[in-house]
Short mmCIF file of C-alpha atoms and ligand atoms in Angstrom, two decimals:
data_model
loop_
_atom_site.label_atom_id
_atom_site.label_comp_id
_atom_site.label_asym_id
_atom_site.label_seq_id
_atom_site.Cartn_x
_atom_site.Cartn_y
_atom_site.Cartn_z
CA MET R 10 -55.42 106.07 70.58
CA VAL R 11 -58.09 105.09 68.18
CA ILE R 12 -58.53 101.72 67.06
CA GLN R 13 -60.52 100.41 63.76
CA GLY R 14 -60.54 97.01 65.17
CA GLY R 15 -61.49 93.65 63.16
CA ASN R 16 -57.86 93.43 61.20
CA ARG R 17 -55.95 89.93 61.35
CA LEU R 18 -52.43 90.48 62.59
CA GLU R 19 -49.86 89.16 60.49
CA GLY R 20 -46.19 89.22 60.19
CA MET R 21 -42.82 89.54 62.28
CA VAL R 22 -42.58 91.86 65.26
CA PRO R 23 -39.17 92.45 67.00
CA VAL R 24 -39.65 92.88 71.00
CA SER R 25 -37.09 95.62 72.73
CA GLY R 26 -35.25 95.24 75.68
CA SER R 27 -36.94 94.32 79.08
CA LYS R 28 -38.02 97.72 80.84
CA ASN R 29 -38.00 95.95 84.42
CA ALA R 30 -34.33 94.79 83.79
CA ALA R 31 -32.94 98.11 82.60
CA LEU R 32 -34.44 99.82 85.23
CA PRO R 33 -32.56 98.12 88.50
CA ILE R 34 -29.08 97.64 86.03
CA MET R 35 -29.29 101.47 85.69
CA ALA R 36 -29.62 102.07 89.12
CA ALA R 37 -26.65 99.68 89.84
CA THR R 38 -24.54 101.93 87.91
CA LEU R 39 -24.67 103.90 91.08
CA LEU R 40 -22.37 101.41 92.92
CA SER R 41 -19.51 102.13 90.60
CA ALA R 42 -17.60 105.04 89.11
CA GLY R 43 -16.47 103.53 85.90
CA ASP R 44 -18.26 103.84 82.76
CA CYS R 45 -21.33 101.71 82.53
CA ARG R 46 -22.84 100.68 78.97
CA LEU R 47 -25.89 99.40 78.29
CA THR R 48 -27.23 98.14 75.20
CA ASN R 49 -30.65 96.82 73.82
CA MET R 50 -32.40 99.68 76.06
CA PRO R 51 -35.85 100.16 75.19
CA GLN R 52 -36.56 103.70 74.76
CA LEU R 53 -39.41 104.36 77.07
CA LYS R 54 -40.75 107.29 79.46
CA ASP R 55 -39.68 104.92 82.47
CA ILE R 56 -36.18 104.75 81.14
CA GLN R 57 -35.98 108.53 80.60
CA THR R 58 -37.53 108.91 84.38
CA MET R 59 -34.41 106.99 85.12
CA CYS R 60 -31.90 108.90 83.22
CA LYS R 61 -33.44 112.30 84.33
CA LEU R 62 -33.14 110.81 88.08
CA LEU R 63 -29.39 109.56 87.66
CA THR R 64 -28.90 113.02 86.25
CA GLU R 65 -30.24 114.94 88.72
CA LEU R 66 -28.27 112.84 91.43
CA GLY R 67 -25.14 113.80 89.38
CA ALA R 68 -24.67 111.33 87.03
CA VAL R 69 -23.41 111.91 83.26
CA VAL R 70 -25.74 109.67 81.06
CA LYS R 71 -25.49 109.73 77.43
CA PHE R 72 -28.63 107.86 75.70
CA ASN R 73 -28.06 107.04 71.75
CA SER R 74 -30.70 105.08 70.06
CA GLY R 75 -30.79 101.76 72.26
CA GLU R 76 -27.59 102.35 73.92
CA VAL R 77 -26.69 104.34 76.95
CA VAL R 78 -23.74 105.13 78.91
CA ILE R 79 -23.75 105.96 82.48
CA ASN R 80 -21.08 107.59 84.85
CA THR R 81 -21.49 108.05 88.25
CA VAL R 82 -18.38 109.41 89.31
CA GLY R 83 -19.75 112.71 89.59
CA ILE R 84 -22.81 111.97 91.95
CA ASN R 85 -23.06 114.91 94.43
CA LYS R 86 -26.52 114.27 95.50
CA ASN R 87 -28.02 111.39 97.37
CA ASN R 88 -31.67 111.76 97.20
CA ALA R 89 -34.69 110.70 94.87
CA PRO R 90 -37.01 113.27 94.81
CA TYR R 91 -41.06 112.85 95.19
CA GLU R 92 -41.57 114.63 91.87
CA LEU R 93 -39.70 111.45 90.00
CA VAL R 94 -40.85 108.84 92.71
CA LYS R 95 -44.63 109.78 91.97
CA GLN R 96 -44.18 109.46 88.12
CA MET R 97 -42.36 106.12 88.56
CA ARG R 98 -42.38 103.55 91.92
CA ALA R 99 -39.01 102.10 90.29
CA SER R 100 -37.23 105.17 91.86
CA VAL R 101 -36.86 103.42 95.13
CA LEU R 102 -34.21 101.14 93.48
CA VAL R 103 -31.70 103.63 93.89
CA LEU R 104 -32.24 103.09 97.76
CA GLY R 105 -30.00 100.31 98.21
CA PRO R 106 -26.97 101.46 95.82
CA LEU R 107 -27.02 105.10 97.31
CA LEU R 108 -26.56 103.80 100.97
CA ALA R 109 -24.15 101.30 99.93
CA ARG R 110 -21.93 103.59 98.02
CA PHE R 111 -22.32 106.63 99.84
CA GLY R 112 -23.28 105.81 103.43
CA GLU R 113 -26.76 107.90 103.20
CA ALA R 114 -29.39 107.74 100.61
CA ARG R 115 -32.92 109.74 100.95
CA VAL R 116 -35.79 108.47 98.72
CA SER R 117 -39.56 109.62 98.78
CA LEU R 118 -41.85 107.18 99.88
CA PRO R 119 -44.03 106.14 97.26
CA GLY R 120 -47.60 106.33 97.87
CA GLY R 121 -50.39 104.20 96.44
CA CYS R 122 -50.76 103.78 92.94
CA ALA R 123 -53.27 102.47 90.38
CA ILE R 124 -52.90 98.62 90.93
CA GLY R 125 -52.62 98.71 94.92
CA SER R 126 -50.82 100.27 97.88
CA ARG R 127 -47.34 98.71 96.93
CA PRO R 128 -45.55 99.48 100.22
CA ILE R 129 -41.83 99.10 100.59
CA ASP R 130 -41.45 98.09 104.17
CA ILE R 131 -39.30 94.72 102.97
CA HIS R 132 -36.75 96.63 101.33
CA LEU R 133 -36.49 98.66 104.60
CA GLU R 134 -36.53 95.62 106.80
CA GLY R 135 -33.77 94.40 104.71
CA LEU R 136 -31.50 97.31 104.98
CA GLU R 137 -32.37 97.50 108.64
CA ALA R 138 -30.87 94.10 109.38
CA MET R 139 -27.65 95.10 107.12
CA GLY R 140 -27.35 97.96 110.05
CA ALA R 141 -29.30 100.62 108.35
CA GLU R 142 -30.96 103.43 110.43
CA ILE R 143 -34.13 104.42 108.73
CA THR R 144 -36.14 107.50 109.56
CA LEU R 145 -39.21 108.93 107.73
CA GLN R 146 -39.46 112.64 107.66
CA GLU R 147 -41.65 115.01 105.33
CA GLY R 148 -42.35 111.85 103.48
CA ASP R 149 -38.96 111.06 102.86
CA ILE R 150 -37.19 108.01 104.01
CA THR R 151 -33.80 108.48 104.54
CA ALA R 152 -31.35 105.49 105.48
CA ARG R 153 -28.09 105.97 106.99
CA ALA R 154 -24.88 103.15 107.52
CA LYS R 155 -21.62 104.18 107.39
CA GLN R 156 -20.67 100.66 106.67
CA LEU R 157 -23.62 98.02 105.83
CA GLU R 158 -22.94 94.69 107.04
CA GLY R 159 -23.71 91.38 105.73
CA ALA R 160 -27.03 89.69 106.81
CA SER R 161 -29.41 86.80 106.92
CA ILE R 162 -32.50 87.76 105.52
CA ASN R 163 -35.60 85.97 105.12
CA PHE R 164 -38.80 87.68 102.95
CA ASP R 165 -42.13 87.19 104.12
CA PHE R 166 -42.41 87.49 100.10
CA PRO R 167 -40.46 87.45 97.32
CA SER R 168 -40.45 91.01 96.44
CA VAL R 169 -39.12 91.69 92.74
CA GLY R 170 -37.97 95.53 93.66
CA ALA R 171 -36.95 94.56 97.26
CA THR R 172 -34.68 91.54 96.08
CA GLU R 173 -33.00 93.81 93.95
CA ASN R 174 -32.59 96.80 96.02
CA LEU R 175 -30.66 94.26 98.84
CA MET R 176 -28.92 92.37 96.50
CA MET R 177 -27.27 95.88 95.07
CA ALA R 178 -26.84 97.16 98.64
CA ALA R 179 -25.44 93.80 99.62
CA THR R 180 -22.41 94.05 96.69
CA LEU R 181 -20.55 96.45 98.96
CA ALA R 182 -21.43 95.47 102.35
CA ARG R 183 -18.86 93.87 104.54
CA GLY R 184 -19.31 90.21 104.70
CA GLU R 185 -21.90 87.70 103.53
CA THR R 186 -25.58 88.57 103.10
CA VAL R 187 -27.98 85.83 102.19
CA LEU R 188 -31.29 86.45 100.56
CA GLU R 189 -33.86 83.89 101.43
CA ASN R 190 -37.46 83.59 99.67
CA ALA R 191 -35.88 85.73 97.30
CA ALA R 192 -37.68 86.76 93.81
CA ARG R 193 -36.41 84.50 91.14
CA GLU R 194 -37.52 86.54 88.25
CA PRO R 195 -35.33 86.68 85.02
CA GLU R 196 -34.69 90.18 85.56
CA ILE R 197 -32.96 89.04 88.90
CA ILE R 198 -30.74 87.31 87.06
CA ASP R 199 -30.11 89.79 84.57
CA LEU R 200 -29.00 92.40 87.32
CA ALA R 201 -26.78 89.66 88.99
CA ASN R 202 -25.01 88.91 85.86
CA ALA R 203 -24.39 92.91 85.74
CA LEU R 204 -23.48 93.24 88.96
CA THR R 205 -21.13 90.32 88.52
CA MET R 206 -19.32 91.99 85.26
CA MET R 207 -19.21 94.86 87.70
CA GLY R 208 -16.92 92.67 90.13
CA ALA R 209 -19.68 91.58 92.76
CA LYS R 210 -19.60 88.28 94.12
CA ILE R 211 -23.29 86.94 93.77
CA GLU R 212 -24.44 82.97 93.90
CA GLY R 213 -27.82 81.83 93.51
CA ALA R 214 -29.58 84.54 91.46
CA GLY R 215 -32.56 82.76 89.84
CA THR R 216 -33.24 80.56 92.81
CA ASP R 217 -35.24 81.41 96.14
CA SER R 218 -31.72 81.74 98.12
CA ILE R 219 -28.65 84.32 96.73
CA LYS R 220 -25.64 84.86 98.43
CA ILE R 221 -24.07 88.11 98.37
CA ARG R 222 -20.46 88.60 99.45
CA GLY R 223 -19.63 92.35 99.48
CA VAL R 224 -16.19 93.46 97.85
CA ASN R 225 -14.78 96.82 98.49
CA THR R 226 -15.63 98.48 94.93
CA LEU R 227 -17.33 97.75 91.83
CA SER R 228 -16.00 98.68 88.26
CA GLY R 229 -17.89 99.66 85.16
CA LEU R 230 -19.60 97.39 82.96
CA GLU R 231 -20.92 96.50 79.52
CA HIS R 232 -23.92 94.20 79.43
CA ARG R 233 -26.78 93.71 77.20
CA ILE R 234 -30.35 93.90 78.54
CA ILE R 235 -32.49 90.70 78.08
CA PRO R 236 -35.46 91.04 75.63
CA ASP R 237 -38.74 92.01 77.36
CA ARG R 238 -40.79 88.81 78.29
CA ILE R 239 -44.04 90.89 79.09
CA GLU R 240 -43.79 92.75 75.22
CA THR R 241 -43.45 89.46 73.89
CA GLY R 242 -46.62 87.88 75.38
CA THR R 243 -48.44 90.99 74.64
CA TYR R 244 -47.71 90.75 71.01
CA LEU R 245 -48.54 86.83 71.36
CA VAL R 246 -52.04 87.75 72.60
CA ALA R 247 -52.19 90.36 69.99
CA ALA R 248 -52.05 87.42 67.41
CA ALA R 249 -54.24 85.37 69.35
CA ILE R 250 -57.17 88.04 69.89
CA THR R 251 -57.52 88.97 65.97
CA GLU R 252 -57.18 85.17 64.87
CA GLY R 253 -53.75 86.19 63.49
CA LYS R 254 -50.33 84.80 62.81
CA VAL R 255 -47.21 86.55 64.41
CA GLU R 256 -43.63 85.81 64.79
CA VAL R 257 -42.38 87.65 67.85
CA VAL R 258 -38.77 88.03 66.79
CA ASN R 259 -35.20 89.18 69.08
CA THR R 260 -36.85 87.57 72.23
CA ASP R 261 -36.28 84.08 74.80
CA PRO R 262 -39.26 81.79 74.68
CA VAL R 263 -37.38 80.45 77.93
CA LEU R 264 -38.30 83.60 79.70
CA LEU R 265 -42.03 83.31 79.42
CA GLN R 266 -42.81 79.53 79.16
CA SER R 267 -45.64 79.92 81.78
CA VAL R 268 -47.28 82.44 79.53
CA LEU R 269 -47.07 79.93 76.55
CA LYS R 270 -48.41 77.00 78.50
CA LYS R 271 -51.72 79.09 78.80
CA LEU R 272 -51.65 80.14 75.34
CA LYS R 273 -51.56 76.59 74.39
CA GLN R 274 -54.19 75.73 76.58
CA THR R 275 -56.78 78.21 75.25
CA GLY R 276 -55.81 76.26 71.84
CA MET R 277 -53.37 78.29 69.96
CA GLU R 278 -50.32 77.00 68.11
CA ILE R 279 -47.21 78.00 69.15
CA LYS R 280 -44.08 77.44 67.80
CA GLN R 281 -40.62 78.05 69.48
CA PHE R 282 -37.30 79.06 68.00
CA GLU R 283 -34.05 80.04 69.66
CA ARG R 284 -34.65 83.47 69.68
CA ALA R 285 -38.33 83.92 68.32
CA ILE R 286 -41.80 82.61 68.99
CA ARG R 287 -44.54 82.30 66.01
CA LEU R 288 -48.26 81.85 67.09
CA THR R 289 -51.06 80.90 64.89
CA ALA R 290 -54.37 81.38 66.12
CA LYS R 291 -57.02 78.88 66.38
CA PHE R 292 -60.33 80.55 66.87
CA PRO R 293 -62.32 80.73 69.22
CA PRO R 294 -59.94 80.68 72.40
CA GLN R 295 -60.60 77.65 75.13
CA PRO R 296 -61.43 78.77 78.26
CA VAL R 297 -58.42 78.37 80.93
CA ASP R 298 -58.10 79.20 84.59
CA ILE R 299 -55.22 81.88 85.49
CA VAL R 300 -53.44 82.58 88.82
CA THR R 301 -51.16 85.07 88.90
CA MET R 302 -47.77 84.23 91.01
CA PRO R 303 -44.11 85.15 91.22
CA TYR R 304 -42.02 83.82 88.74
CA PRO R 305 -42.17 80.69 87.04
CA GLY R 306 -45.70 81.20 87.79
CA PHE R 307 -47.89 83.15 85.53
CA PRO R 308 -47.11 86.70 85.50
CA THR R 309 -49.42 89.52 87.12
CA ASP R 310 -47.86 91.65 84.06
CA MET R 311 -49.85 89.38 81.64
CA GLN R 312 -53.09 89.22 83.68
CA ALA R 313 -54.81 92.10 82.13
CA GLN R 314 -53.91 91.28 78.47
CA PHE R 315 -55.51 87.22 79.15
CA THR R 316 -58.18 88.73 80.47
CA ALA R 317 -59.19 90.45 77.15
CA LEU R 318 -58.57 87.23 75.11
CA LEU R 319 -60.37 85.55 77.56
CA SER R 320 -63.45 87.40 77.11
CA LEU R 321 -63.73 85.98 73.49
CA ALA R 322 -63.26 82.28 74.48
CA SER R 323 -66.04 79.64 73.89
CA GLY R 324 -66.67 79.28 77.70
CA THR R 325 -66.15 80.53 81.13
CA SER R 326 -62.72 81.33 82.39
CA THR R 327 -61.35 82.57 85.77
CA VAL R 328 -58.74 84.74 86.84
CA ARG R 329 -57.13 84.82 90.16
CA GLU R 330 -54.63 88.01 90.89
CA THR R 331 -52.45 87.44 94.22
CA ILE R 332 -49.53 89.64 93.45
CA PHE R 333 -51.50 93.19 93.51
CA GLU R 334 -55.03 93.95 95.49
CA ASP R 335 -56.53 95.90 93.07
CA ARG R 336 -55.46 95.18 89.51
CA PHE R 337 -58.88 94.33 87.44
CA MET R 338 -59.74 98.29 86.39
CA HIS R 339 -59.30 96.83 82.89
CA ALA R 340 -61.90 94.45 83.56
CA LEU R 341 -64.52 97.22 84.11
CA GLU R 342 -63.46 98.99 80.92
CA LEU R 343 -63.41 95.65 78.96
CA GLU R 344 -67.21 95.34 79.96
CA ARG R 345 -67.76 98.64 78.21
CA LEU R 346 -66.45 96.87 75.20
CA GLY R 347 -69.33 94.13 75.63
CA ALA R 348 -67.13 91.31 77.72
CA ASP R 349 -68.62 89.59 80.18
CA ILE R 350 -66.80 89.76 83.36
CA LYS R 351 -67.65 89.22 87.20
CA ILE R 352 -65.33 90.92 89.54
CA ASP R 353 -65.34 89.73 92.88
CA GLY R 354 -62.41 91.13 94.94
CA ASN R 355 -59.34 89.91 93.30
CA PHE R 356 -61.00 87.03 91.46
CA VAL R 357 -62.83 87.47 88.21
CA THR R 358 -65.14 85.11 86.24
CA VAL R 359 -64.79 85.80 82.59
CA HIS R 360 -67.99 84.19 80.48
CA GLY R 361 -66.62 84.15 76.99
CA THR R 362 -68.68 86.34 74.23
CA ASP R 363 -68.52 85.91 70.26
CA SER R 364 -67.50 89.47 69.73
CA LEU R 365 -66.72 92.58 71.22
CA GLU R 366 -67.74 96.06 70.08
CA GLY R 367 -65.93 99.37 70.20
CA ALA R 368 -66.65 102.08 72.69
CA PRO R 369 -65.01 104.97 74.19
CA VAL R 370 -62.75 103.23 77.32
CA MET R 371 -60.23 104.93 79.91
CA ALA R 372 -56.67 103.52 80.53
CA THR R 373 -55.53 103.16 84.31
CA ASP R 374 -52.04 101.80 84.35
CA LEU R 375 -49.70 100.58 81.72
CA ARG R 376 -50.69 96.66 81.14
CA ALA R 377 -54.65 97.70 81.40
CA SER R 378 -53.73 99.95 78.58
CA ALA R 379 -52.23 97.15 76.85
CA ALA R 380 -55.41 95.07 77.69
CA LEU R 381 -57.97 97.73 75.82
CA VAL R 382 -55.43 97.96 73.03
CA LEU R 383 -55.85 94.21 72.61
CA ALA R 384 -59.04 94.41 72.82
CA GLY R 385 -59.90 97.15 70.74
CA LEU R 386 -58.19 95.19 67.74
CA ALA R 387 -60.38 92.52 67.98
CA ALA R 388 -63.69 94.44 68.73
CA GLU R 389 -65.86 95.33 65.66
CA GLY R 390 -65.93 99.16 64.95
CA ILE R 391 -63.97 102.25 66.39
CA THR R 392 -62.46 102.03 70.08
CA GLU R 393 -61.06 104.88 71.51
CA ILE R 394 -58.68 104.58 74.46
CA ARG R 395 -58.17 107.78 76.50
CA ARG R 396 -54.87 108.31 79.05
CA ILE R 397 -52.87 106.38 76.59
CA TYR R 398 -49.94 107.89 77.69
CA HIS R 399 -49.48 104.91 80.26
CA LEU R 400 -48.70 102.91 77.30
CA ASP R 401 -45.56 105.18 76.56
CA ARG R 402 -43.91 103.90 80.12
CA GLY R 403 -43.76 100.24 78.69
CA TYR R 404 -44.23 99.63 74.91
CA GLU R 405 -41.61 100.79 72.75
CA LYS R 406 -43.21 101.91 69.27
CA LEU R 407 -46.30 100.29 69.98
CA GLN R 408 -48.17 101.96 67.40
CA GLU R 409 -45.65 101.27 64.57
CA LYS R 410 -45.19 97.72 65.37
CA LEU R 411 -48.82 96.93 65.64
CA GLY R 412 -49.46 99.09 62.64
CA LYS R 413 -46.72 96.70 60.27
CA LEU R 414 -48.63 93.83 61.49
CA GLY R 415 -51.68 94.97 59.81
CA ALA R 416 -53.75 96.94 62.52
CA LYS R 417 -55.31 100.04 61.93
CA LEU R 418 -54.62 102.42 65.11
CA GLU R 419 -53.96 106.06 65.33
CA ARG R 420 -52.70 108.31 68.11
CA LYS R 421 -54.28 111.54 68.75
CA GLU R 422 -54.04 114.76 70.87
CA ALA R 423 -56.36 114.82 73.76
CA GLY R 424 -58.57 117.30 72.47
CA GLU R 425 -58.83 115.75 68.86
CA VAL R 426 -60.89 112.62 70.58
C1 EPZ A 513 -42.16 94.67 89.79
O1 EPZ A 513 -42.84 95.59 90.63
C2 EPZ A 513 -42.18 95.08 88.64
N1 EPZ A 513 -41.75 96.71 88.17
C3 EPZ A 513 -43.85 95.29 88.20
O2 EPZ A 513 -43.94 95.62 87.07
C4 EPZ A 513 -44.68 93.89 88.28
O3 EPZ A 513 -45.88 93.88 88.32
C5 EPZ A 513 -43.96 93.27 89.98
O4 EPZ A 513 -42.65 93.38 89.88
C6 EPZ A 513 -44.54 91.73 90.00
O5 EPZ A 513 -43.70 90.89 88.97
C7 EPZ A 513 -40.41 96.55 88.05
O6 EPZ A 513 -39.73 95.52 87.88
C8 EPZ A 513 -40.10 97.84 87.75
P1 EPZ A 513 -42.99 93.42 94.01
P2 EPZ A 513 -42.23 95.77 92.14
O7 EPZ A 513 -42.04 94.10 94.57
O8 EPZ A 513 -40.78 95.48 92.48
C9 EPZ A 513 -45.84 93.89 97.64
C10 EPZ A 513 -45.32 96.69 84.82
O9 EPZ A 513 -46.53 96.96 84.52
N2 EPZ A 513 -44.87 94.22 98.61
O10 EPZ A 513 -42.56 92.26 93.65
O11 EPZ A 513 -42.76 96.80 92.76
C11 EPZ A 513 -46.46 94.60 96.85
O12 EPZ A 513 -47.31 95.61 97.37
C12 EPZ A 513 -44.88 96.55 86.40
O13 EPZ A 513 -44.25 96.59 84.26
C13 EPZ A 513 -45.08 94.66 99.83
O14 EPZ A 513 -46.01 94.46 100.58
O15 EPZ A 513 -43.05 94.21 92.54
C14 EPZ A 513 -47.22 93.77 95.70
O16 EPZ A 513 -48.43 93.54 96.18
C15 EPZ A 513 -45.80 97.35 87.41
N3 EPZ A 513 -43.84 95.34 100.70
C16 EPZ A 513 -46.24 92.40 95.86
O17 EPZ A 513 -45.64 92.64 96.93
C17 EPZ A 513 -42.58 95.50 99.97
O18 EPZ A 513 -41.92 96.01 100.52
C18 EPZ A 513 -45.38 92.57 94.59
O19 EPZ A 513 -44.57 93.44 94.35
C19 EPZ A 513 -42.49 95.30 98.29
C20 EPZ A 513 -43.80 94.79 97.84
#
């Protein structure tokens, strides 16, 4: 992506449905043989990968601009192959539902990735507590249980994926399952709402204690996916970093209060509406200190974008990443644009500078790519970002949406750049 920086962003931008809410809900369709109709679906690479995985398992998946209908009555396989798991770790979310419905599931063990080692031990320990027998063979995890049994499970860490996998598995288990120290992310609530519409009995989603009473079968559903809070936050930072004025619409301000609080602390003017947020930039941003935390704390998925913004602050900020062990790859690339960042393990000190200057940089993961785009929009001159394909996993029509706000950016084929 080639960005001509220095343009102030102005206007209105709609956000899409949440990728991280849509993926587990798509996996949850494996729990029922009825038609599952999901709307406000973002058109993204990761969503395509989940469609492909469900299709390979034998589901009928019909995707039609912003809407998907999934029917899993014809499921005839129970394994998620390495080819798909390595493309998208969220593939592991089919483990719980497949096991609960078919008594056996095989999922390739996800390896490390660009933001850390990311094991799935919490998912597996939970399934074992529900009576599953877990084995590892040829890089694949196999889980077996004729009938999962309700259990009381206390997570060492409120893992989003483990909470989702176990909540789904527990819907068809015998008896009651209690998940303690569960993740409280809005995507968990959205999944619980979808499961409830399918007939599941769930209480406490959105708190750290979730109770699920198993039922015998689940039906189809119709569900609208919640707005993407991370896409929302990314466009707000885009407005802030370009000294712009942008209204982000089709969103829900309630979902990103910690991000709005930090943006206000940087001096940005924020106005919240029922389904929109308007940011008017006040430059330069004031320095702030950020610590990423599980929801409702500051999201790790907004850390890279904020680091880009703070590189232009009027003083020194600090950012501590507590969720992933290796999520500062973007900091080194931001330095290439002139940012003054000192990295010390999972802690960075950002000394604000007056300006950034365009340069060739390399994207390493989804949110790092977003941070580089934001920095490129603010930098003087041309920024070329390579490996931009990461963006296709999580930002629907990014180029078009930013273009409408006045950004100058162009996507080129690898050989052209
Ligand atoms: C979800 O990942 C999101 N992905 C991530 O979105 C997000 O960054 C993350 O939650 C944290 O908010 C989806 O929802 C599809 P975790 P997930 O299990 O579920 C460790 C994006 O850019 N852990 O809460 O994988 C793990 O290694 C992304 O959209 C274990 O040790 O996150 C990590 O350090 C990337 N053992 C931490 O917990 C386990 O069994 C948080 O992981 C599970 C997790």
